[in-house]
Short mmCIF file of C-alpha atoms and ligand atoms in Angstrom, two decimals:
data_model
loop_
_atom_site.label_atom_id
_atom_site.label_comp_id
_atom_site.label_asym_id
_atom_site.label_seq_id
_atom_site.Cartn_x
_atom_site.Cartn_y
_atom_site.Cartn_z
CA UNK A 1070 120.91 113.51 157.67
CA UNK A 1071 122.63 109.96 157.48
CA UNK A 1072 124.59 110.29 160.61
CA UNK A 1073 123.36 112.97 162.93
CA UNK A 1074 126.43 112.57 165.10
CA UNK A 1075 129.64 111.99 163.34
CA UNK A 1076 131.83 112.43 166.29
CA UNK A 1077 131.69 108.94 167.74
CA UNK A 1078 131.55 107.11 164.56
CA UNK A 1079 134.38 104.99 163.27
CA UNK A 1080 135.45 106.39 159.88
CA UNK A 1081 135.76 103.99 157.00
CA UNK A 1082 139.30 103.11 156.66
CA UNK A 1083 139.72 103.40 152.96
CA UNK A 1084 138.11 105.22 150.01
CA UNK A 1085 136.52 101.82 148.71
CA UNK A 1086 135.12 101.53 152.35
CA UNK A 1087 133.45 105.03 151.89
CA UNK A 1088 131.96 103.84 148.68
CA UNK A 1089 130.61 100.77 150.31
CA UNK A 1090 129.36 102.78 153.42
CA UNK A 1091 127.68 105.25 151.11
CA UNK A 1092 125.88 102.46 149.29
CA UNK A 1093 124.60 101.29 152.71
CA UNK A 1094 123.41 104.82 153.85
CA UNK A 1095 121.97 106.31 150.70
CA UNK A 1096 118.67 105.26 148.99
CA UNK A 1097 118.85 103.29 145.81
CA UNK A 1098 117.92 106.19 143.77
CA UNK A 1099 120.49 108.59 145.06
CA UNK A 1100 123.27 105.76 145.11
CA UNK A 1101 122.33 105.11 141.40
CA UNK A 1102 122.35 108.81 140.59
CA UNK A 1103 125.91 109.30 141.89
CA UNK A 1104 127.43 105.85 140.99
CA UNK A 1105 125.72 105.31 137.75
CA UNK A 1106 126.89 105.91 134.25
CA UNK A 1107 125.47 105.95 130.85
CA UNK A 1108 124.17 102.93 129.10
CA UNK A 1109 125.80 99.66 130.11
CA UNK A 1110 128.51 101.54 132.09
CA UNK A 1111 131.33 100.43 130.03
CA UNK A 1112 133.15 103.66 130.13
CA UNK A 1113 132.53 103.88 133.80
CA UNK A 1114 134.40 100.54 134.43
CA UNK A 1115 137.11 101.30 131.68
CA UNK A 1116 138.08 104.56 133.29
CA UNK A 1117 139.25 102.60 136.16
CA UNK A 1118 140.74 99.85 134.33
CA UNK A 1119 142.68 102.48 132.11
CA UNK A 1120 144.52 104.06 135.11
CA UNK A 1121 145.21 100.57 136.39
CA UNK A 1122 146.68 99.38 132.85
CA UNK A 1123 149.30 102.05 133.02
CA UNK A 1124 152.37 100.38 134.65
CA UNK A 1125 154.85 101.83 136.95
CA UNK A 1126 158.75 101.83 136.63
CA UNK A 1127 159.87 102.97 140.06
CA UNK A 1128 163.25 104.45 140.45
CA UNK A 1129 165.38 103.09 143.25
CA UNK A 1130 167.44 105.12 145.85
CA UNK A 1131 166.00 108.23 144.53
CA UNK A 1132 166.32 110.24 147.75
CA UNK A 1133 162.53 110.50 148.55
CA UNK A 1134 162.67 111.02 152.49
CA UNK A 1135 160.95 114.21 152.09
CA UNK A 1136 158.34 114.95 149.48
CA UNK A 1137 156.89 118.07 148.02
CA UNK A 1138 153.24 117.48 146.76
CA UNK A 1139 152.65 121.05 145.82
CA UNK A 1140 152.13 122.33 142.22
CA UNK A 1141 151.15 125.24 140.23
CA UNK A 1142 147.66 125.24 138.31
CA UNK A 1143 146.69 128.22 136.24
CA UNK A 1144 149.39 130.38 138.02
CA UNK A 1145 148.23 129.69 141.60
CA UNK A 1146 150.06 127.52 143.97
CA UNK A 1147 148.27 124.32 145.31
CA UNK A 1148 149.44 122.11 148.05
CA UNK A 1149 148.62 119.16 145.96
CA UNK A 1150 147.32 118.28 142.58
CA UNK A 1151 143.78 117.05 143.58
CA UNK A 1152 140.91 119.29 142.95
CA UNK A 1153 137.13 118.57 143.73
CA UNK A 1154 135.23 118.23 140.63
CA UNK A 1155 131.85 120.22 140.11
CA UNK A 1156 128.99 117.99 141.06
CA UNK A 1157 125.29 119.06 140.80
CA UNK A 1158 122.50 118.53 143.20
CA UNK A 1159 124.49 117.43 146.25
CA UNK A 1160 121.54 118.32 148.76
CA UNK A 1161 120.25 114.89 147.59
CA UNK A 1162 123.37 113.21 148.98
CA UNK A 1163 123.49 115.20 152.28
CA UNK A 1164 121.73 118.09 154.08
CA UNK A 1165 125.12 119.97 154.06
CA UNK A 1166 125.12 119.65 150.39
CA UNK A 1167 127.67 121.79 148.44
CA UNK A 1168 128.34 123.85 151.60
CA UNK A 1169 129.90 120.55 153.16
CA UNK A 1170 131.69 119.81 150.04
CA UNK A 1171 133.19 123.13 149.75
CA UNK A 1172 134.22 123.30 153.50
CA UNK A 1173 135.69 119.72 153.38
CA UNK A 1174 137.74 121.01 150.38
CA UNK A 1175 139.11 123.79 152.45
CA UNK A 1176 140.01 121.46 155.26
CA UNK A 1177 141.99 119.39 152.83
CA UNK A 1178 143.61 122.40 151.19
CA UNK A 1179 141.82 121.30 147.96
CA UNK A 1180 140.43 123.52 145.31
CA UNK A 1181 136.89 123.25 144.96
CA UNK A 1182 134.73 123.42 141.64
CA UNK A 1183 131.12 124.67 142.04
CA UNK A 1184 128.48 123.40 139.60
CA UNK A 1185 125.86 125.54 137.73
CA UNK A 1186 123.34 123.15 139.39
CA UNK A 1187 124.86 123.27 142.87
CA UNK A 1188 122.24 123.59 145.51
CA UNK A 1189 124.34 126.39 147.19
CA UNK A 1190 124.46 129.86 145.68
CA UNK A 1191 127.29 132.29 145.24
CA UNK A 1192 126.40 134.09 148.50
CA UNK A 1193 126.83 130.95 150.46
CA UNK A 1194 130.26 130.42 148.82
CA UNK A 1195 131.38 133.97 149.58
CA UNK A 1196 130.72 133.08 153.33
CA UNK A 1197 133.27 130.13 153.54
CA UNK A 1198 136.52 131.21 154.96
CA UNK A 1199 139.63 130.06 153.06
CA UNK A 1200 137.55 128.72 150.08
CA UNK A 1201 139.49 128.78 146.72
CA UNK A 1202 137.19 127.81 143.93
CA UNK A 1203 136.34 127.83 140.33
CA UNK A 1204 132.86 128.07 138.70
CA UNK A 1205 131.52 125.56 136.35
CA UNK A 1206 129.34 126.83 133.69
CA UNK A 1207 126.60 125.11 131.68
CA UNK A 1208 125.31 127.38 129.12
CA UNK A 1209 121.85 128.55 128.52
CA UNK A 1210 119.99 129.63 125.48
CA UNK A 1211 119.70 133.06 127.04
CA UNK A 1212 123.31 134.48 126.57
CA UNK A 1213 122.54 137.24 128.84
CA UNK A 1214 122.07 134.72 131.75
CA UNK A 1215 125.45 133.03 130.77
CA UNK A 1216 127.18 136.41 130.96
CA UNK A 1217 125.40 137.17 134.46
CA UNK A 1218 126.60 133.90 135.83
CA UNK A 1219 130.08 134.48 134.75
CA UNK A 1220 130.17 137.90 136.19
CA UNK A 1221 128.51 137.02 139.57
CA UNK A 1222 130.87 134.03 139.90
CA UNK A 1223 133.94 136.15 139.49
CA UNK A 1224 132.54 138.74 141.88
CA UNK A 1225 131.99 136.01 144.34
CA UNK A 1226 135.64 134.83 144.06
CA UNK A 1227 135.73 132.23 141.36
CA UNK A 1228 139.34 132.27 140.03
CA UNK A 1229 138.37 130.26 136.73
CA UNK A 1230 135.48 129.26 134.63
CA UNK A 1231 135.01 125.71 133.54
CA UNK A 1232 132.80 125.52 130.62
CA UNK A 1233 131.49 121.95 130.36
CA UNK A 1234 130.89 120.99 126.65
CA UNK A 1235 129.84 117.39 127.04
CA UNK A 1236 126.16 117.85 127.88
CA UNK A 1237 124.77 118.36 124.41
CA UNK A 1238 122.11 115.82 125.56
CA UNK A 1239 121.78 114.12 128.96
CA UNK A 1240 123.33 110.65 128.97
CA UNK A 1241 120.93 107.75 129.14
CA UNK A 1242 121.51 106.50 132.60
CA UNK A 1243 119.89 103.18 132.87
CA UNK A 1244 119.97 102.98 136.68
CA UNK A 1245 118.04 106.04 137.13
CA UNK A 1246 115.45 104.60 134.67
CA UNK A 1247 115.44 101.49 136.77
CA UNK A 1248 115.17 103.10 140.17
CA UNK A 1249 112.77 105.83 138.99
CA UNK A 1250 115.15 108.54 140.40
CA UNK A 1251 114.39 111.92 138.97
CA UNK A 1252 115.88 115.29 140.06
CA UNK A 1253 112.75 117.08 141.32
CA UNK A 1254 111.56 120.25 139.15
CA UNK A 1255 110.39 122.48 141.98
CA UNK A 1256 113.71 123.28 143.64
CA UNK A 1257 115.24 126.49 142.52
CA UNK A 1258 118.80 126.49 141.01
CA UNK A 1259 120.45 128.68 143.57
CA UNK A 1260 123.13 130.38 141.38
CA UNK A 1261 120.61 131.01 138.58
CA UNK A 1262 118.18 132.48 141.09
CA UNK A 1263 120.82 134.88 142.45
CA UNK A 1264 121.33 136.58 139.06
CA UNK A 1265 117.70 137.17 138.94
CA UNK A 1266 115.96 134.74 136.45
CA UNK A 1267 112.25 135.19 136.85
CA UNK A 1268 111.59 131.40 137.32
CA UNK A 1269 114.61 129.65 138.71
CA UNK A 1270 113.00 126.34 139.29
CA UNK A 1271 114.97 123.45 138.07
CA UNK A 1272 112.27 122.20 135.39
CA UNK A 1273 112.38 125.56 133.47
CA UNK A 1274 116.06 126.12 133.95
CA UNK A 1275 116.84 122.72 132.70
CA UNK A 1276 114.65 123.06 129.70
CA UNK A 1277 116.57 126.30 128.79
CA UNK A 1278 119.99 124.69 128.68
CA UNK A 1279 121.78 125.50 125.25
CA UNK A 1280 122.54 121.96 123.62
CA UNK A 1281 123.71 123.46 120.54
CA UNK A 1282 127.21 124.25 121.81
CA UNK A 1283 129.85 125.32 119.28
CA UNK A 1284 133.34 126.91 119.24
CA UNK A 1285 131.33 130.36 119.13
CA UNK A 1286 130.20 129.29 122.57
CA UNK A 1287 133.46 128.82 123.89
CA UNK A 1288 134.58 132.29 122.35
CA UNK A 1289 131.55 133.98 123.95
CA UNK A 1290 132.32 132.74 127.30
CA UNK A 1291 135.95 133.63 127.03
CA UNK A 1292 134.76 137.24 126.01
CA UNK A 1293 132.52 137.30 129.08
CA UNK A 1294 135.17 136.26 131.52
CA UNK A 1295 138.02 138.08 132.88
CA UNK A 1296 139.61 135.03 134.58
CA UNK A 1297 140.93 131.95 132.84
CA UNK A 1298 138.54 129.49 131.02
CA UNK A 1299 139.09 125.74 131.04
CA UNK A 1300 137.14 123.62 128.63
CA UNK A 1301 135.67 120.55 130.52
CA UNK A 1302 134.78 117.43 128.62
CA UNK A 1303 137.65 117.25 125.96
CA UNK A 1304 138.77 113.66 124.79
CA UNK A 1305 140.64 114.60 121.60
CA UNK A 1306 144.02 116.28 120.92
CA UNK A 1307 142.62 118.14 117.94
CA UNK A 1308 139.67 119.52 120.13
CA UNK A 1309 142.32 120.54 122.92
CA UNK A 1310 144.35 122.41 120.27
CA UNK A 1311 141.19 124.22 118.95
CA UNK A 1312 140.12 125.11 122.60
CA UNK A 1313 143.51 126.74 123.27
CA UNK A 1314 143.64 128.56 119.75
CA UNK A 1315 140.20 129.98 120.90
CA UNK A 1316 141.85 131.41 123.91
CA UNK A 1317 140.96 128.88 126.47
CA UNK A 1318 143.72 128.36 129.25
CA UNK A 1319 143.44 124.96 128.97
CA UNK A 1320 141.25 121.79 129.06
CA UNK A 1321 140.01 119.22 131.36
CA UNK A 1322 140.13 115.69 129.87
CA UNK A 1323 136.99 114.15 130.87
CA UNK A 1324 134.15 111.78 129.96
CA UNK A 1325 132.09 113.11 132.91
CA UNK A 1326 132.92 110.00 134.98
CA UNK A 1327 131.37 107.67 132.25
CA UNK A 1328 127.88 109.47 132.68
CA UNK A 1329 127.32 110.86 129.34
CA UNK A 1330 128.60 108.72 126.30
CA UNK A 1331 129.05 105.03 126.91
CA UNK A 1332 132.08 103.49 125.14
CA UNK A 1333 133.58 106.96 125.10
CA UNK A 1334 137.44 106.67 125.48
CA UNK A 1335 138.78 106.28 128.99
CA UNK A 1336 140.42 109.44 129.98
CA UNK A 1337 143.75 107.80 130.91
CA UNK A 1338 144.06 107.01 127.22
CA UNK A 1339 142.78 110.21 125.86
CA UNK A 1340 145.06 112.26 128.20
CA UNK A 1341 148.07 110.80 126.22
CA UNK A 1342 146.64 112.19 122.98
CA UNK A 1343 145.86 115.64 124.51
CA UNK A 1344 149.15 116.18 126.12
CA UNK A 1345 150.93 115.33 122.95
CA UNK A 1346 148.65 117.43 120.71
CA UNK A 1347 149.03 120.51 123.05
CA UNK A 1348 152.90 120.10 123.35
CA UNK A 1349 152.99 122.35 126.44
CA UNK A 1350 150.49 125.01 125.21
CA UNK A 1351 147.70 125.25 127.68
CA UNK A 1352 146.97 123.51 130.89
CA UNK A 1353 145.60 120.00 131.00
CA UNK A 1354 143.67 118.62 133.79
CA UNK A 1355 141.98 115.30 133.84
CA UNK A 1356 139.16 113.38 135.81
CA UNK A 1357 137.11 110.25 135.50
CA UNK A 1358 138.11 107.26 137.52
CA UNK A 1359 140.70 108.77 139.73
CA UNK A 1360 140.51 106.80 142.89
CA UNK A 1361 144.12 106.11 144.32
CA UNK A 1362 147.38 107.99 144.81
CA UNK A 1363 148.93 106.19 141.97
CA UNK A 1364 146.20 107.26 139.62
CA UNK A 1365 147.12 111.00 140.48
CA UNK A 1366 150.77 110.31 140.00
CA UNK A 1367 150.28 108.59 136.63
CA UNK A 1368 148.12 111.41 135.42
CA UNK A 1369 150.76 113.81 136.38
CA UNK A 1370 153.57 111.93 134.92
CA UNK A 1371 151.86 111.67 131.68
CA UNK A 1372 151.59 115.43 131.54
CA UNK A 1373 148.46 116.50 133.47
CA UNK A 1374 148.96 119.70 135.78
CA UNK A 1375 146.16 118.37 138.11
CA UNK A 1376 143.65 115.64 138.58
CA UNK A 1377 139.79 116.08 139.71
CA UNK A 1378 137.78 113.75 141.74
CA UNK A 1379 133.85 113.62 141.57
CA UNK A 1380 132.42 110.58 143.19
CA UNK A 1381 135.11 109.97 145.93
CA UNK A 1382 134.17 113.25 147.36
CA UNK A 1383 130.44 112.57 147.21
CA UNK A 1384 131.00 109.39 149.07
CA UNK A 1385 132.55 111.30 151.88
CA UNK A 1386 129.89 113.89 151.97
CA UNK A 1387 127.11 111.21 152.03
CA UNK A 1388 128.73 109.41 154.89
CA UNK A 1389 129.81 112.39 156.99
CA UNK A 1390 129.22 115.69 155.53
CA UNK A 1391 132.13 118.38 155.58
CA UNK A 1392 134.24 115.93 157.80
CA UNK A 1393 133.55 112.96 155.52
CA UNK A 1394 134.67 114.90 152.53
CA UNK A 1395 138.00 116.02 154.19
CA UNK A 1396 138.64 112.40 155.26
CA UNK A 1397 138.19 111.11 151.84
CA UNK A 1398 140.53 113.85 150.44
CA UNK A 1399 143.05 113.30 153.05
CA UNK A 1400 143.12 109.64 152.42
CA UNK A 1401 143.85 110.29 148.69
CA UNK A 1402 146.43 113.04 149.44
CA UNK A 1403 148.29 110.49 151.74
CA UNK A 1404 148.15 107.82 149.22
CA UNK A 1405 149.54 110.15 146.52
CA UNK A 1406 152.37 111.01 148.89
CA UNK A 1407 152.93 107.36 149.62
CA UNK A 1408 152.76 106.93 145.89
CA UNK A 1409 155.57 109.38 145.21
CA UNK A 1410 157.85 107.72 147.76
CA UNK A 1411 157.40 104.26 146.18
CA UNK A 1412 157.67 105.42 142.66
CA UNK A 1413 160.99 107.29 143.55
CA UNK A 1414 159.87 110.84 142.95
CA UNK A 1415 160.69 113.43 145.40
CA UNK A 1416 158.05 115.96 144.13
CA UNK A 1417 155.06 116.37 141.96
CA UNK A 1418 157.28 118.28 139.59
CA UNK A 1419 159.68 115.34 139.04
CA UNK A 1420 156.98 112.91 137.89
CA UNK A 1421 157.57 112.16 134.17
CA UNK A 1422 156.47 109.74 131.39
CA UNK A 1423 159.85 107.85 132.21
CA UNK A 1424 158.22 106.53 135.46
CA UNK A 1425 155.39 104.78 133.52
CA UNK A 1426 154.96 102.27 130.82
CA UNK A 1427 151.70 102.83 128.73
CA UNK A 1428 149.76 99.90 127.60
CA UNK A 1429 150.27 99.01 123.66
C1 FMN B 1409 126.30 113.07 140.79
C2 FMN B 1409 127.25 113.76 139.78
C3 FMN B 1409 127.01 114.94 139.32
C4 FMN B 1409 127.82 115.61 138.50
N1 FMN B 1409 127.44 116.86 138.04
C5 FMN B 1409 128.12 117.58 137.16
C6 FMN B 1409 127.78 118.96 136.85
O1 FMN B 1409 127.06 119.52 137.47
N2 FMN B 1409 128.78 119.49 136.05
C7 FMN B 1409 129.82 118.99 135.53
O2 FMN B 1409 130.55 119.65 134.75
N3 FMN B 1409 130.23 117.84 135.66
C8 FMN B 1409 129.36 117.07 136.63
N4 FMN B 1409 129.74 115.80 136.87
C9 FMN B 1409 130.87 115.17 136.32
C10 FMN B 1409 132.11 115.57 137.33
O3 FMN B 1409 132.60 116.87 137.22
C11 FMN B 1409 133.28 114.75 136.79
O4 FMN B 1409 133.63 114.87 135.72
C12 FMN B 1409 133.32 113.15 137.17
O5 FMN B 1409 132.56 112.99 138.21
C13 FMN B 1409 134.68 112.65 137.40
O6 FMN B 1409 134.71 111.29 137.45
P1 FMN B 1409 134.74 110.44 138.92
O7 FMN B 1409 133.26 110.67 139.40
O8 FMN B 1409 135.04 109.18 138.39
O9 FMN B 1409 135.77 111.15 139.81
C14 FMN B 1409 129.01 115.07 138.05
C15 FMN B 1409 129.33 113.70 138.48
C16 FMN B 1409 128.64 113.11 139.28
C17 FMN B 1409 129.04 111.95 139.78
#
């Protein structure tokens, strides 16, 4: 474990400082696995630039002395619009792995998403008091396995299923090729092991991923689920409309944090198209490059109901396990609160396109 005794350490002051500390603590391989992106990492950088390119038109004298960060996502009340994105294989980042990530989310009143490839299983999540979570599904060729995963997730308390659709092939991540980092094939995939697959080791499980995803895959997942299904990895308005027409509760505008297809459109720009196309039918969440309170405010103002963060939570996990995760999330939540004040919005609800200017 990177820091055995976190009690006495000085916590990094900013999210960027967490990122810098993470880079010092972690091996080059793990750092590259978390921080890297596909190809020349153009989308990775453009995700950040696109949020920055949206300018703010703050309202003066707007009476923002007390602010209400809360919102409603899929019919449930959330203390703030920041959700922890699903990230697999966190055992590499910290010995607490997904348990620390989930517990840190609870501490920060944030909803947690659990990856199919999380190192923790459904039973581990059931044991975490106060956890509010969604399950992220990667589909396998064996449809029975997909059905079992969805059913077991729901039984364990998942309140939505996130069907990830942007892994039709694994992105070519140059950093991993250079550092030689590979996910080890002998580790069992906890959630898959729990639903009774004969050989739940990573290598065979990974080899049985369904890369031939289609609208029929979504229809089947919706049929399997009795909770809402969100489609994660949507970057076009027409696809968002198709998803909702097939019965999805909404979409997550995501390019997987720039990890899959280099030069894919940054999500801040795709979000505009998706919100416009859906016209209020179905929920829209967004991730990829959210690092600051103003990024959250911009996403909500453009029309997202919530934002998700991947790497920032992992930087917190790597630096200090559960406590590091909650520190990072608290920094982001505080920054969002400050952003609301300075933008002149007294609540999440009042943010609107009128507060922002989109680049041409
Ligand atoms: C190390 C790592 C592992 C990830 N694993 C998954 C996964 O198992 N399933 C998934 O849907 N997305 C996965 N993602 C993508 C995230 O859910 C999310 O879309 C992305 O991290 C958001 O971008 P950000 O890191 O810039 O916040 C992963 C991302 C990272 C950084």
